[in-house]
Short mmCIF file of C-alpha atoms in Angstrom, two decimals:
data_model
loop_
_atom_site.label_atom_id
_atom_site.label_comp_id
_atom_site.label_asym_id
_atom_site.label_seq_id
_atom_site.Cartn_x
_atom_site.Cartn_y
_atom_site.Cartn_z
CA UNK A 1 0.00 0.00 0.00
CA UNK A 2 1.36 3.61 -0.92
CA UNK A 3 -0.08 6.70 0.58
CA UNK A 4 0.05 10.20 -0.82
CA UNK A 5 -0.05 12.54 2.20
CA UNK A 6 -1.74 16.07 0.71
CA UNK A 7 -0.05 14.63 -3.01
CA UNK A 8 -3.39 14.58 -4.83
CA UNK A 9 -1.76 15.14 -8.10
CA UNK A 10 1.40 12.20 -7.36
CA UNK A 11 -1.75 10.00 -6.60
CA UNK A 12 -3.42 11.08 -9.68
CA UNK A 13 -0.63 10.79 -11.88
CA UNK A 14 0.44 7.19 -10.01
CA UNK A 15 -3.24 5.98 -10.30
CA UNK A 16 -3.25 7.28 -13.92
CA UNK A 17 0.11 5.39 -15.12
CA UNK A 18 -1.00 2.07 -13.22
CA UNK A 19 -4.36 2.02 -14.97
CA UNK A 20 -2.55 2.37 -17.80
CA UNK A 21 -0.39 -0.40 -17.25
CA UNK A 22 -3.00 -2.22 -16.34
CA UNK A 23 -2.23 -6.27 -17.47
CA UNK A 24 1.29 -5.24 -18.70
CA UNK A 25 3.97 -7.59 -17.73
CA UNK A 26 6.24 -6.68 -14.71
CA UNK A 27 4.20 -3.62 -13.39
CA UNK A 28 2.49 -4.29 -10.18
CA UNK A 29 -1.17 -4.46 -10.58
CA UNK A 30 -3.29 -2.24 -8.59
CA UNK A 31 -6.01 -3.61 -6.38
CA UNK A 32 -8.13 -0.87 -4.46
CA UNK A 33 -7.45 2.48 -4.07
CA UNK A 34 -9.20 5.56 -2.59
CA UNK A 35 -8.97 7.89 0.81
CA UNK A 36 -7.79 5.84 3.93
CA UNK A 37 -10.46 6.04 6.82
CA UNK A 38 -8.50 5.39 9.59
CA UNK A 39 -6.30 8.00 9.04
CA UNK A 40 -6.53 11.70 8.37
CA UNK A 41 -7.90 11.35 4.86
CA UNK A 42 -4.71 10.37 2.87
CA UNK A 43 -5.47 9.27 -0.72
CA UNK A 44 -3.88 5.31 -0.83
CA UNK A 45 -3.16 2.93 -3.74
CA UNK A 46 -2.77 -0.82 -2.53
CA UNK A 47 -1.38 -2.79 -5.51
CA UNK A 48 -1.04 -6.80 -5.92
CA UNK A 49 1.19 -8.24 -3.49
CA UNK A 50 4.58 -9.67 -5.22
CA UNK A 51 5.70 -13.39 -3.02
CA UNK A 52 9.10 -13.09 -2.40
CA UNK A 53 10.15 -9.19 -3.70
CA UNK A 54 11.75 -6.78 -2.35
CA UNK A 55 13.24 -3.46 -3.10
CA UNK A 56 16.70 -3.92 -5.73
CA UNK A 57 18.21 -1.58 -3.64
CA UNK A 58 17.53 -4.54 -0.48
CA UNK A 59 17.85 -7.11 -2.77
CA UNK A 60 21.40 -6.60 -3.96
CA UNK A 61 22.84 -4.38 -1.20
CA UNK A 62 21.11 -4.59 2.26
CA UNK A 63 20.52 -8.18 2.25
CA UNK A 64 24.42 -8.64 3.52
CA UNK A 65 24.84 -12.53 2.32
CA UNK A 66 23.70 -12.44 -0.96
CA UNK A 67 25.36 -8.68 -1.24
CA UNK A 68 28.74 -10.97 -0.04
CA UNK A 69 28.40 -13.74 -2.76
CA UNK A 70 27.92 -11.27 -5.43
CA UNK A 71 30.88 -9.08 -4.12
CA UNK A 72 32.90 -12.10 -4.33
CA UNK A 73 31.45 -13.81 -7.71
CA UNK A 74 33.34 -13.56 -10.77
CA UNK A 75 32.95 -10.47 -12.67
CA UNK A 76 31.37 -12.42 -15.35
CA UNK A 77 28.93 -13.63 -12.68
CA UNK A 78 28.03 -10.34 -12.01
CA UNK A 79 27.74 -9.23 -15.71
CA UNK A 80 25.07 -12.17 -15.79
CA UNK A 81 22.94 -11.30 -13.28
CA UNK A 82 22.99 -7.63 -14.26
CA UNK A 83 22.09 -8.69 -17.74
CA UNK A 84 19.16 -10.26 -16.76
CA UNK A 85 17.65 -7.42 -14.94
CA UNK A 86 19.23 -5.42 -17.38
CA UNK A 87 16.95 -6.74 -20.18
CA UNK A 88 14.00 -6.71 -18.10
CA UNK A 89 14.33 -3.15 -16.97
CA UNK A 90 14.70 -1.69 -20.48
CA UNK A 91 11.78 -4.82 -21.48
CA UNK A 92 9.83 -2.58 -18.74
CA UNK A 93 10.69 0.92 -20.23
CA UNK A 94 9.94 0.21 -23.76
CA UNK A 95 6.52 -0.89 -22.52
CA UNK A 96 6.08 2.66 -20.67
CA UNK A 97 7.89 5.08 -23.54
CA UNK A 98 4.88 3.19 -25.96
CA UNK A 99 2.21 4.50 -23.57
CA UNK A 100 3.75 7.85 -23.34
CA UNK A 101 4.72 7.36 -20.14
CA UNK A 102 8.57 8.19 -18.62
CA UNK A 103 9.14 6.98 -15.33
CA UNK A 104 12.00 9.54 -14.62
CA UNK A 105 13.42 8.11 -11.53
CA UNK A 106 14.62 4.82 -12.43
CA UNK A 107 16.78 3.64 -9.53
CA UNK A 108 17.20 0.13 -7.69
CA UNK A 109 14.70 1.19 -4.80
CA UNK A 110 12.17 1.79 -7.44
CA UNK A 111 12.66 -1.64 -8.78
CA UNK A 112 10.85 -4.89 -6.98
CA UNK A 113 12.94 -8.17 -7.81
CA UNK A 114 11.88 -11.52 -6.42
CA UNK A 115 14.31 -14.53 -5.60
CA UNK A 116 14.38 -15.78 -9.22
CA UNK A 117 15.21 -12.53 -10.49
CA UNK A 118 11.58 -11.35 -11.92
CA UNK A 119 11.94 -7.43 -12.19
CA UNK A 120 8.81 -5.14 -11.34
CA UNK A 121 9.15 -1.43 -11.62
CA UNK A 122 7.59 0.84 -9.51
CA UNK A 123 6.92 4.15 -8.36
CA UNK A 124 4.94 6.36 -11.16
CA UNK A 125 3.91 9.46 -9.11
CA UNK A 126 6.44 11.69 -10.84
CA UNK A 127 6.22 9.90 -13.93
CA UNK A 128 4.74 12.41 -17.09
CA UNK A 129 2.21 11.25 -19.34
CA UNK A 130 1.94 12.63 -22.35
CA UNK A 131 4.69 14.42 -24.21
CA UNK A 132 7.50 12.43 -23.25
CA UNK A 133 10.00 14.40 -25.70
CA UNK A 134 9.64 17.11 -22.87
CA UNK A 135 10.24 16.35 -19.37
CA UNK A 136 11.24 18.77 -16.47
CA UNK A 137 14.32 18.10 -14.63
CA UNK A 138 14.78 18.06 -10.79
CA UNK A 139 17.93 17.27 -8.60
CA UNK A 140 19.43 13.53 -8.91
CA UNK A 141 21.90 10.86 -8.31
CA UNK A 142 20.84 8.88 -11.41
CA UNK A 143 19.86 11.77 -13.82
CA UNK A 144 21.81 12.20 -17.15
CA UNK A 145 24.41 14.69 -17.30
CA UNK A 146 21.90 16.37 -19.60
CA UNK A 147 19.32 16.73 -16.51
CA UNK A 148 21.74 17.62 -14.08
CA UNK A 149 23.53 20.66 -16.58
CA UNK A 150 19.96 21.89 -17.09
CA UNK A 151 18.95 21.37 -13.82
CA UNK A 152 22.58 23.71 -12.82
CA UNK A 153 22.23 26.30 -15.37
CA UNK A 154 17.76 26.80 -14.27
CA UNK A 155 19.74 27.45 -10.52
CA UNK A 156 17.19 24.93 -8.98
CA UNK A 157 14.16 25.85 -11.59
CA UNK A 158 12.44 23.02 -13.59
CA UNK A 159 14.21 22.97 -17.40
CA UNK A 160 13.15 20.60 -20.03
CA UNK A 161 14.89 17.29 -21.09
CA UNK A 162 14.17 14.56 -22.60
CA UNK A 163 12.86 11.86 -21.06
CA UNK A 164 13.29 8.44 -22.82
CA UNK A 165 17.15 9.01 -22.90
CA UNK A 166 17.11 10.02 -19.24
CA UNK A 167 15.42 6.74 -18.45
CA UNK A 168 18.07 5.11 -20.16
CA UNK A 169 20.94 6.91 -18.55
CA UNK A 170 19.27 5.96 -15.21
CA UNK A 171 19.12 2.37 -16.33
CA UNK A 172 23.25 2.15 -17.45
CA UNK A 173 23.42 3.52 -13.96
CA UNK A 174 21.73 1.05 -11.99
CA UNK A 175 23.63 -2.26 -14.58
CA UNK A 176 27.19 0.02 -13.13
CA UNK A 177 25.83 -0.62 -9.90
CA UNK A 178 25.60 -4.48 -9.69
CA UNK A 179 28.19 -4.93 -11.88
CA UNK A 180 30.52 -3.26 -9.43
CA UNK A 181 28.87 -3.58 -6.22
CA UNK A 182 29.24 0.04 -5.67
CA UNK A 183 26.79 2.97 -5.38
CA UNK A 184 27.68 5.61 -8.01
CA UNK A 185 30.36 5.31 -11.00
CA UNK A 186 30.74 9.08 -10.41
CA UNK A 187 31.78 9.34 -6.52
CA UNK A 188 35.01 11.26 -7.30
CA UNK A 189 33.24 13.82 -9.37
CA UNK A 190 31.85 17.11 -8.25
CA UNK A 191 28.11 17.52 -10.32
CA UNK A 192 29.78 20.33 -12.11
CA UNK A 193 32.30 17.92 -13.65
CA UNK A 194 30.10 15.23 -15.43
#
């Protein structure tokens, strides 16, 4: 269950891309959704549960034993395992670019992966739908250089970018990650610099 505290339009949009998605292959299905009566009216969207899935982000780096056997697997092991969710991820945004939809915050903790390596994506409330040649920019880690330069020059003001090549970025960002076991292939860089 998600809940949008005073986010009517993140609910909106989330409820809007989910309908949308509605069937699709690795999108968690939405089951109910509506204002939560036991609390102070927050607007809720309570989507299929997913046996076995967790966040990527807990999947490949807070779970400490299977973070340890990747760590110490072969690179080529790695390169395996990132090729599979690899394929799915991009398998996942080709489905949303043809509905008009970019997710524009790709990231392992917006990814659910279950123990045989099934990728879901998640997390649509930020997520334009529409004219996806046009997207607006804000602050972050796995943004294009492109976002982050525009994002820079606008001194903290929304700019426009474009949003199927972001999502892409974001994705070679997240493959870096669990090939490498590391959490940004930029650490050494100032924001300025890349």
């Amino acid at each position: 269950v998600k809940f949008f505290e005073d986010e009517t339009d993140a609910w909106e949009n989330e409820y809007n891309v989910l309908k949308l998605l509605r069937n699709e292959e690795g999108f968690p299905q939405m089951v109910h959704c509506g204002v939560d009566p036991f609390s102070t009216g927050e607007n809720f969207i309570a989507m299929e549960t997913i046996p076995g899935a967790e966040s990527g982000w807990d999947f490949f780096f807070e779970d400490v034993d299977r973070h340890a056997k990747l760590q110490g697997a072969s690179m080529a092991v790695r390169e395996k395992v990132a090729q599979v969710i690899g394929y799915q991820l991009l398998a996942r945004l080709r489905t949303l670019h043809a509905n008009n939809v970019v997710h524009t915050d790709v990231k392992l903790r917006n990814m659910l992966v279950d123990e045989d390596l099934k990728v879901y994506l998640i997390d649509f409330d930020g997520s334009p739908i529409g004219n996806v040649a046009l997207c607006t920019a804000t602050d972050g880690t796995y943004q294009s250089p492109e976002q982050n330069a525009a994002f820079i020059a606008a001194d903290g003001e929304e700019v426009p970018f474009d949003g199927p090549k972001a999502d892409v970025w974001s994705t070679g960002v997240v493959l870096w990650q669990l090939v490498h076991g590391q959490l940004w292939p930029y650490s050494d860089l100032a924001r300025k610099e890349y």
